[in-house]
């Protein structure tokens, strides 16, 4: 029997910025699990080959980040219900029989952070999501399950947002359109525009968050993000980046792999810069 620790990683492009190794190291220490967790960069056209090599070499699980979440859904042998609903996978787990399970923990991570840490109630809320990438596919089913009054997705490319809305139309009141259609009247505004990682955001009217009780950026950074700064300047007092979501979705992935869900609050506190 090998005494080597179990191997996990996060795969993406880019992936050098990922804080997942720190998070999972903290979870392992907290729960007494023997594992190592690394960053696994993959070329855009080499996702499947990189994943296959990782599992063939004995790896047990991967977190999947941009831009590979939909490819991961196609790669997995079996999908959980939440991954099947999302059509995107952020967690791959090698099962005892060698088959690869695909799961999506993004929605659960966002919901834990909004509900438990920020005390934001989803039920009957009017929710606006900016952006329509892979992470959005993971959160829409979970948000709709909490019965909001409305959920609207706006994207630079309107067709992508309307396609998402059509895909999830049977789950609740969801619609899609272009960013140029953005207007006010929302209780919760969630940013999922990945360009925010580079400090770039499209121009947004302050009226967009005029009625908002919360503004949430799914991107995380060491300083308040451009979206957070804009929302605060527009008068929203309850603003957060996505560090809490990142830790919460990681805890869900950890539970898939190890059968135990670690406590998240100590890890969020340890990772949160004092400047936030």
CSV table of C-alpha atoms in Angstrom, one decimal:
chain,number,residue,atom,x,y,z
A,1,UNK,CA,0.0,0.0,0.0
A,2,UNK,CA,1.4,3.4,-1.0
A,3,UNK,CA,2.0,5.9,1.8
A,4,UNK,CA,1.9,8.8,-0.6
A,5,UNK,CA,-0.8,11.4,0.0
A,6,UNK,CA,-3.8,11.5,-2.3
A,7,UNK,CA,-3.5,13.9,-5.2
A,8,UNK,CA,-5.9,16.6,-6.3
A,9,UNK,CA,-5.6,19.8,-8.4
A,10,UNK,CA,-7.3,22.7,-10.0
A,11,UNK,CA,-7.2,22.8,-13.8
A,12,UNK,CA,-7.7,25.9,-15.9
A,13,UNK,CA,-6.2,28.5,-18.2
A,14,UNK,CA,-5.0,30.6,-16.6
A,15,UNK,CA,-4.7,29.0,-13.2
A,16,UNK,CA,-1.6,30.6,-11.6
A,17,UNK,CA,-3.8,33.0,-9.7
A,18,UNK,CA,-5.9,30.3,-8.1
A,19,UNK,CA,-6.1,30.2,-4.3
A,20,UNK,CA,-7.6,26.7,-4.3
A,21,UNK,CA,-4.3,25.1,-3.2
A,22,UNK,CA,-4.3,27.2,0.0
A,23,UNK,CA,-8.0,26.5,0.6
A,24,UNK,CA,-7.7,22.7,0.3
A,25,UNK,CA,-4.5,22.7,2.3
A,26,UNK,CA,-6.4,24.4,5.1
A,27,UNK,CA,-9.3,21.9,4.8
A,28,UNK,CA,-6.9,19.0,4.9
A,29,UNK,CA,-5.2,20.3,8.0
A,30,UNK,CA,-8.6,21.0,9.7
A,31,UNK,CA,-10.0,17.5,9.0
A,32,UNK,CA,-6.8,15.5,9.3
A,33,UNK,CA,-6.8,14.3,5.7
A,34,UNK,CA,-3.6,13.2,3.9
A,35,UNK,CA,-3.6,14.9,0.5
A,36,UNK,CA,-1.7,17.3,-1.8
A,37,UNK,CA,-3.4,19.8,-4.1
A,38,UNK,CA,-1.7,21.6,-7.0
A,39,UNK,CA,-2.4,23.9,-9.9
A,40,UNK,CA,-2.6,22.1,-13.2
A,41,UNK,CA,-2.4,24.5,-16.2
A,42,UNK,CA,-3.8,23.1,-19.5
A,43,UNK,CA,-3.5,24.5,-23.0
A,44,UNK,CA,-6.8,25.5,-24.5
A,45,UNK,CA,-6.8,22.5,-26.9
A,46,UNK,CA,-5.4,20.0,-24.4
A,47,UNK,CA,-8.0,19.8,-21.7
A,48,UNK,CA,-9.0,16.1,-22.2
A,49,UNK,CA,-5.4,14.9,-22.6
A,50,UNK,CA,-4.3,16.8,-19.5
A,51,UNK,CA,-7.2,15.4,-17.4
A,52,UNK,CA,-6.7,11.9,-18.7
A,53,UNK,CA,-3.0,12.0,-17.8
A,54,UNK,CA,-3.7,13.3,-14.3
A,55,UNK,CA,-6.1,10.5,-13.5
A,56,UNK,CA,-3.9,7.9,-15.2
A,57,UNK,CA,-1.1,9.0,-13.0
A,58,UNK,CA,-3.2,8.3,-9.9
A,59,UNK,CA,-4.9,11.6,-9.3
A,60,UNK,CA,-8.2,11.4,-7.5
A,61,UNK,CA,-10.0,14.7,-8.1
A,62,UNK,CA,-9.9,18.0,-10.0
A,63,UNK,CA,-11.5,21.3,-9.6
A,64,UNK,CA,-12.3,22.8,-13.0
A,65,UNK,CA,-12.2,26.6,-13.7
A,66,UNK,CA,-12.3,28.8,-16.8
A,67,UNK,CA,-12.6,28.0,-19.6
A,68,UNK,CA,-13.1,24.3,-19.2
A,69,UNK,CA,-16.4,23.8,-17.3
A,70,UNK,CA,-18.5,22.7,-20.2
A,71,UNK,CA,-15.8,20.5,-21.6
A,72,UNK,CA,-15.6,18.8,-18.2
A,73,UNK,CA,-19.3,18.1,-18.3
A,74,UNK,CA,-18.7,16.2,-21.6
A,75,UNK,CA,-15.6,14.4,-20.2
A,76,UNK,CA,-17.3,12.9,-17.1
A,77,UNK,CA,-18.7,9.4,-17.3
A,78,UNK,CA,-21.5,10.2,-15.0
A,79,UNK,CA,-23.0,13.5,-13.7
A,80,UNK,CA,-24.8,14.5,-10.5
A,81,UNK,CA,-28.2,16.0,-10.9
A,82,UNK,CA,-26.9,19.5,-10.2
A,83,UNK,CA,-24.2,19.1,-12.8
A,84,UNK,CA,-26.7,17.8,-15.4
A,85,UNK,CA,-29.0,20.7,-14.8
A,86,UNK,CA,-26.1,23.2,-15.1
A,87,UNK,CA,-24.5,21.6,-18.2
A,88,UNK,CA,-21.2,22.5,-16.6
A,89,UNK,CA,-18.9,20.8,-14.2
A,90,UNK,CA,-16.4,22.3,-11.7
A,91,UNK,CA,-15.6,19.1,-9.9
A,92,UNK,CA,-14.3,15.8,-11.2
A,93,UNK,CA,-13.9,12.8,-9.0
A,94,UNK,CA,-12.4,9.3,-9.8
A,95,UNK,CA,-14.7,6.6,-8.5
A,96,UNK,CA,-13.6,3.2,-7.1
A,97,UNK,CA,-14.4,1.6,-10.4
A,98,UNK,CA,-12.2,4.1,-12.3
A,99,UNK,CA,-15.2,6.0,-13.8
A,100,UNK,CA,-15.1,9.8,-13.5
A,101,UNK,CA,-18.0,11.6,-11.7
A,102,UNK,CA,-18.8,15.2,-12.7
A,103,UNK,CA,-20.4,17.5,-10.2
A,104,UNK,CA,-21.1,21.3,-10.0
A,105,UNK,CA,-20.7,22.9,-6.6
A,106,UNK,CA,-20.7,26.6,-7.8
A,107,UNK,CA,-24.4,27.1,-7.1
A,108,UNK,CA,-24.2,25.6,-3.6
A,109,UNK,CA,-21.2,27.7,-2.9
A,110,UNK,CA,-22.9,30.9,-3.9
A,111,UNK,CA,-26.0,30.1,-2.0
A,112,UNK,CA,-24.1,29.3,1.2
A,113,UNK,CA,-22.2,32.6,1.0
A,114,UNK,CA,-25.3,34.7,0.2
A,115,UNK,CA,-27.6,33.0,2.8
A,116,UNK,CA,-25.3,32.1,5.6
A,117,UNK,CA,-22.6,34.8,5.6
A,118,UNK,CA,-24.3,37.8,4.0
A,119,UNK,CA,-27.8,37.0,5.2
A,120,UNK,CA,-29.4,37.7,1.8
A,121,UNK,CA,-32.7,36.1,1.2
A,122,UNK,CA,-33.3,34.7,-2.3
A,123,UNK,CA,-37.0,33.9,-2.0
A,124,UNK,CA,-39.1,36.5,-3.8
A,125,UNK,CA,-36.0,38.6,-4.7
A,126,UNK,CA,-35.5,40.2,-8.1
A,127,UNK,CA,-32.0,39.0,-9.2
A,128,UNK,CA,-29.9,40.4,-12.0
A,129,UNK,CA,-26.8,38.5,-13.2
A,130,UNK,CA,-24.2,40.2,-15.4
A,131,UNK,CA,-22.4,37.7,-17.6
A,132,UNK,CA,-23.2,34.3,-18.9
A,133,UNK,CA,-20.1,32.1,-18.5
A,134,UNK,CA,-19.7,28.6,-17.1
A,135,UNK,CA,-20.1,29.6,-13.5
A,136,UNK,CA,-23.4,31.2,-14.3
A,137,UNK,CA,-24.7,27.9,-15.6
A,138,UNK,CA,-23.9,26.4,-12.2
A,139,UNK,CA,-25.7,29.0,-10.1
A,140,UNK,CA,-28.9,29.6,-12.1
A,141,UNK,CA,-30.6,26.3,-11.2
A,142,UNK,CA,-29.8,26.7,-7.5
A,143,UNK,CA,-31.0,30.3,-7.4
A,144,UNK,CA,-34.3,29.4,-9.2
A,145,UNK,CA,-34.8,26.5,-6.8
A,146,UNK,CA,-35.1,29.2,-4.0
A,147,UNK,CA,-38.1,30.8,-5.9
A,148,UNK,CA,-37.0,34.3,-6.6
A,149,UNK,CA,-39.5,36.7,-8.1
A,150,UNK,CA,-37.4,37.1,-11.3
A,151,UNK,CA,-33.9,36.3,-12.5
A,152,UNK,CA,-32.5,38.1,-15.5
A,153,UNK,CA,-29.1,37.3,-17.2
A,154,UNK,CA,-27.5,40.1,-19.3
A,155,UNK,CA,-24.4,39.5,-21.4
A,156,UNK,CA,-22.3,41.4,-24.0
A,157,UNK,CA,-23.5,38.8,-26.5
A,158,UNK,CA,-27.3,38.8,-26.0
A,159,UNK,CA,-27.8,35.4,-27.7
A,160,UNK,CA,-25.7,33.7,-25.1
A,161,UNK,CA,-27.9,35.1,-22.3
A,162,UNK,CA,-31.1,34.3,-24.0
A,163,UNK,CA,-29.9,30.7,-24.8
A,164,UNK,CA,-29.1,30.3,-21.1
A,165,UNK,CA,-32.6,31.6,-20.1
A,166,UNK,CA,-34.3,29.2,-22.6
A,167,UNK,CA,-32.2,26.3,-21.2
A,168,UNK,CA,-33.4,26.9,-17.7
A,169,UNK,CA,-36.9,28.2,-18.5
A,170,UNK,CA,-38.6,25.1,-17.0
A,171,UNK,CA,-37.0,25.8,-13.6
A,172,UNK,CA,-38.5,29.3,-12.9
A,173,UNK,CA,-38.9,32.9,-14.1
A,174,UNK,CA,-35.6,33.5,-16.0
A,175,UNK,CA,-35.0,35.7,-18.9
A,176,UNK,CA,-31.9,37.0,-20.9
A,177,UNK,CA,-30.7,39.9,-22.9
A,178,UNK,CA,-27.9,42.3,-23.7
A,179,UNK,CA,-25.9,44.4,-21.3
A,180,UNK,CA,-27.2,47.5,-23.2
A,181,UNK,CA,-30.7,46.6,-21.9
A,182,UNK,CA,-29.6,47.0,-18.2
A,183,UNK,CA,-32.0,49.0,-16.1
A,184,UNK,CA,-32.9,49.3,-12.4
A,185,UNK,CA,-35.4,47.5,-10.2
A,186,UNK,CA,-33.2,44.7,-8.8
A,187,UNK,CA,-32.8,43.5,-5.2
A,188,UNK,CA,-29.6,41.5,-5.8
A,189,UNK,CA,-27.1,42.2,-8.6
A,190,UNK,CA,-24.5,39.6,-9.2
A,191,UNK,CA,-21.4,40.2,-11.4
A,192,UNK,CA,-20.0,37.3,-13.4
A,193,UNK,CA,-18.1,39.1,-16.1
A,194,UNK,CA,-14.7,37.5,-16.1
A,195,UNK,CA,-13.0,40.7,-17.6
A,196,UNK,CA,-13.3,42.0,-14.0
A,197,UNK,CA,-10.3,39.9,-13.2
A,198,UNK,CA,-8.2,42.3,-15.2
A,199,UNK,CA,-9.9,45.3,-13.7
A,200,UNK,CA,-12.1,45.9,-16.7
A,201,UNK,CA,-15.9,46.3,-16.5
A,202,UNK,CA,-18.3,47.7,-19.0
A,203,UNK,CA,-19.8,51.1,-18.2
A,204,UNK,CA,-22.9,50.5,-16.0
A,205,UNK,CA,-25.5,53.1,-15.0
A,206,UNK,CA,-25.8,53.8,-11.2
A,207,UNK,CA,-29.6,53.2,-11.6
A,208,UNK,CA,-28.9,49.5,-12.1
A,209,UNK,CA,-28.4,49.1,-8.3
A,210,UNK,CA,-30.6,51.9,-7.2
A,211,UNK,CA,-32.9,49.5,-5.4
A,212,UNK,CA,-30.4,46.8,-4.6
A,213,UNK,CA,-29.9,45.4,-1.1
A,214,UNK,CA,-26.8,43.5,-2.2
A,215,UNK,CA,-24.2,43.5,-4.9
A,216,UNK,CA,-22.1,40.4,-5.3
A,217,UNK,CA,-19.0,39.9,-7.4
A,218,UNK,CA,-18.3,36.2,-8.3
A,219,UNK,CA,-14.7,37.4,-8.9
A,220,UNK,CA,-12.4,37.7,-5.9
A,221,UNK,CA,-9.3,39.8,-5.5
A,222,UNK,CA,-7.0,41.2,-2.7
A,223,UNK,CA,-8.7,44.6,-3.0
A,224,UNK,CA,-12.3,45.5,-3.7
A,225,UNK,CA,-13.1,44.7,-7.3
A,226,UNK,CA,-14.1,47.4,-9.8
A,227,UNK,CA,-17.7,46.1,-9.6
A,228,UNK,CA,-17.7,46.4,-5.8
A,229,UNK,CA,-16.3,49.9,-5.9
A,230,UNK,CA,-18.9,50.9,-8.4
A,231,UNK,CA,-21.8,49.4,-6.4
A,232,UNK,CA,-20.5,51.1,-3.2
A,233,UNK,CA,-20.2,54.4,-4.9
A,234,UNK,CA,-23.8,54.0,-6.1
A,235,UNK,CA,-25.0,53.5,-2.5
A,236,UNK,CA,-25.1,49.7,-2.0
A,237,UNK,CA,-24.0,48.9,1.5
A,238,UNK,CA,-23.9,45.1,1.3
A,239,UNK,CA,-21.2,44.4,-1.2
A,240,UNK,CA,-19.0,41.3,-1.4
A,241,UNK,CA,-16.5,39.6,-3.8
A,242,UNK,CA,-16.6,35.9,-4.5
A,243,UNK,CA,-14.0,34.7,-2.0
A,244,UNK,CA,-16.7,33.3,0.2
A,245,UNK,CA,-18.3,31.5,-2.8
A,246,UNK,CA,-14.8,30.2,-3.7
A,247,UNK,CA,-14.3,28.7,-0.3
A,248,UNK,CA,-17.8,27.4,0.0
A,249,UNK,CA,-17.8,25.6,-3.4
A,250,UNK,CA,-14.4,24.2,-2.5
A,251,UNK,CA,-15.8,22.8,0.7
A,252,UNK,CA,-18.6,21.1,-1.3
A,253,UNK,CA,-15.9,19.6,-3.7
A,254,UNK,CA,-13.9,18.4,-0.7
A,255,UNK,CA,-17.0,16.7,0.6
A,256,UNK,CA,-17.5,15.0,-2.7
A,257,UNK,CA,-13.9,13.7,-2.6
A,258,UNK,CA,-13.4,13.0,1.1
A,259,UNK,CA,-16.9,12.5,2.5
A,260,UNK,CA,-16.6,15.3,5.0
A,261,UNK,CA,-17.5,19.0,4.7
A,262,UNK,CA,-14.9,21.3,6.5
A,263,UNK,CA,-15.8,24.5,8.3
A,264,UNK,CA,-15.5,27.4,6.0
A,265,UNK,CA,-15.6,30.5,8.1
A,266,UNK,CA,-12.0,30.1,9.6
A,267,UNK,CA,-10.6,29.7,6.1
A,268,UNK,CA,-12.5,32.7,4.7
A,269,UNK,CA,-11.2,34.8,7.6
A,270,UNK,CA,-7.6,33.6,7.1
A,271,UNK,CA,-7.7,34.4,3.4
A,272,UNK,CA,-9.5,37.8,3.6
A,273,UNK,CA,-7.0,40.7,3.3
A,274,UNK,CA,-7.4,43.3,6.0
A,275,UNK,CA,-7.9,45.9,3.2
A,276,UNK,CA,-11.3,44.4,2.4
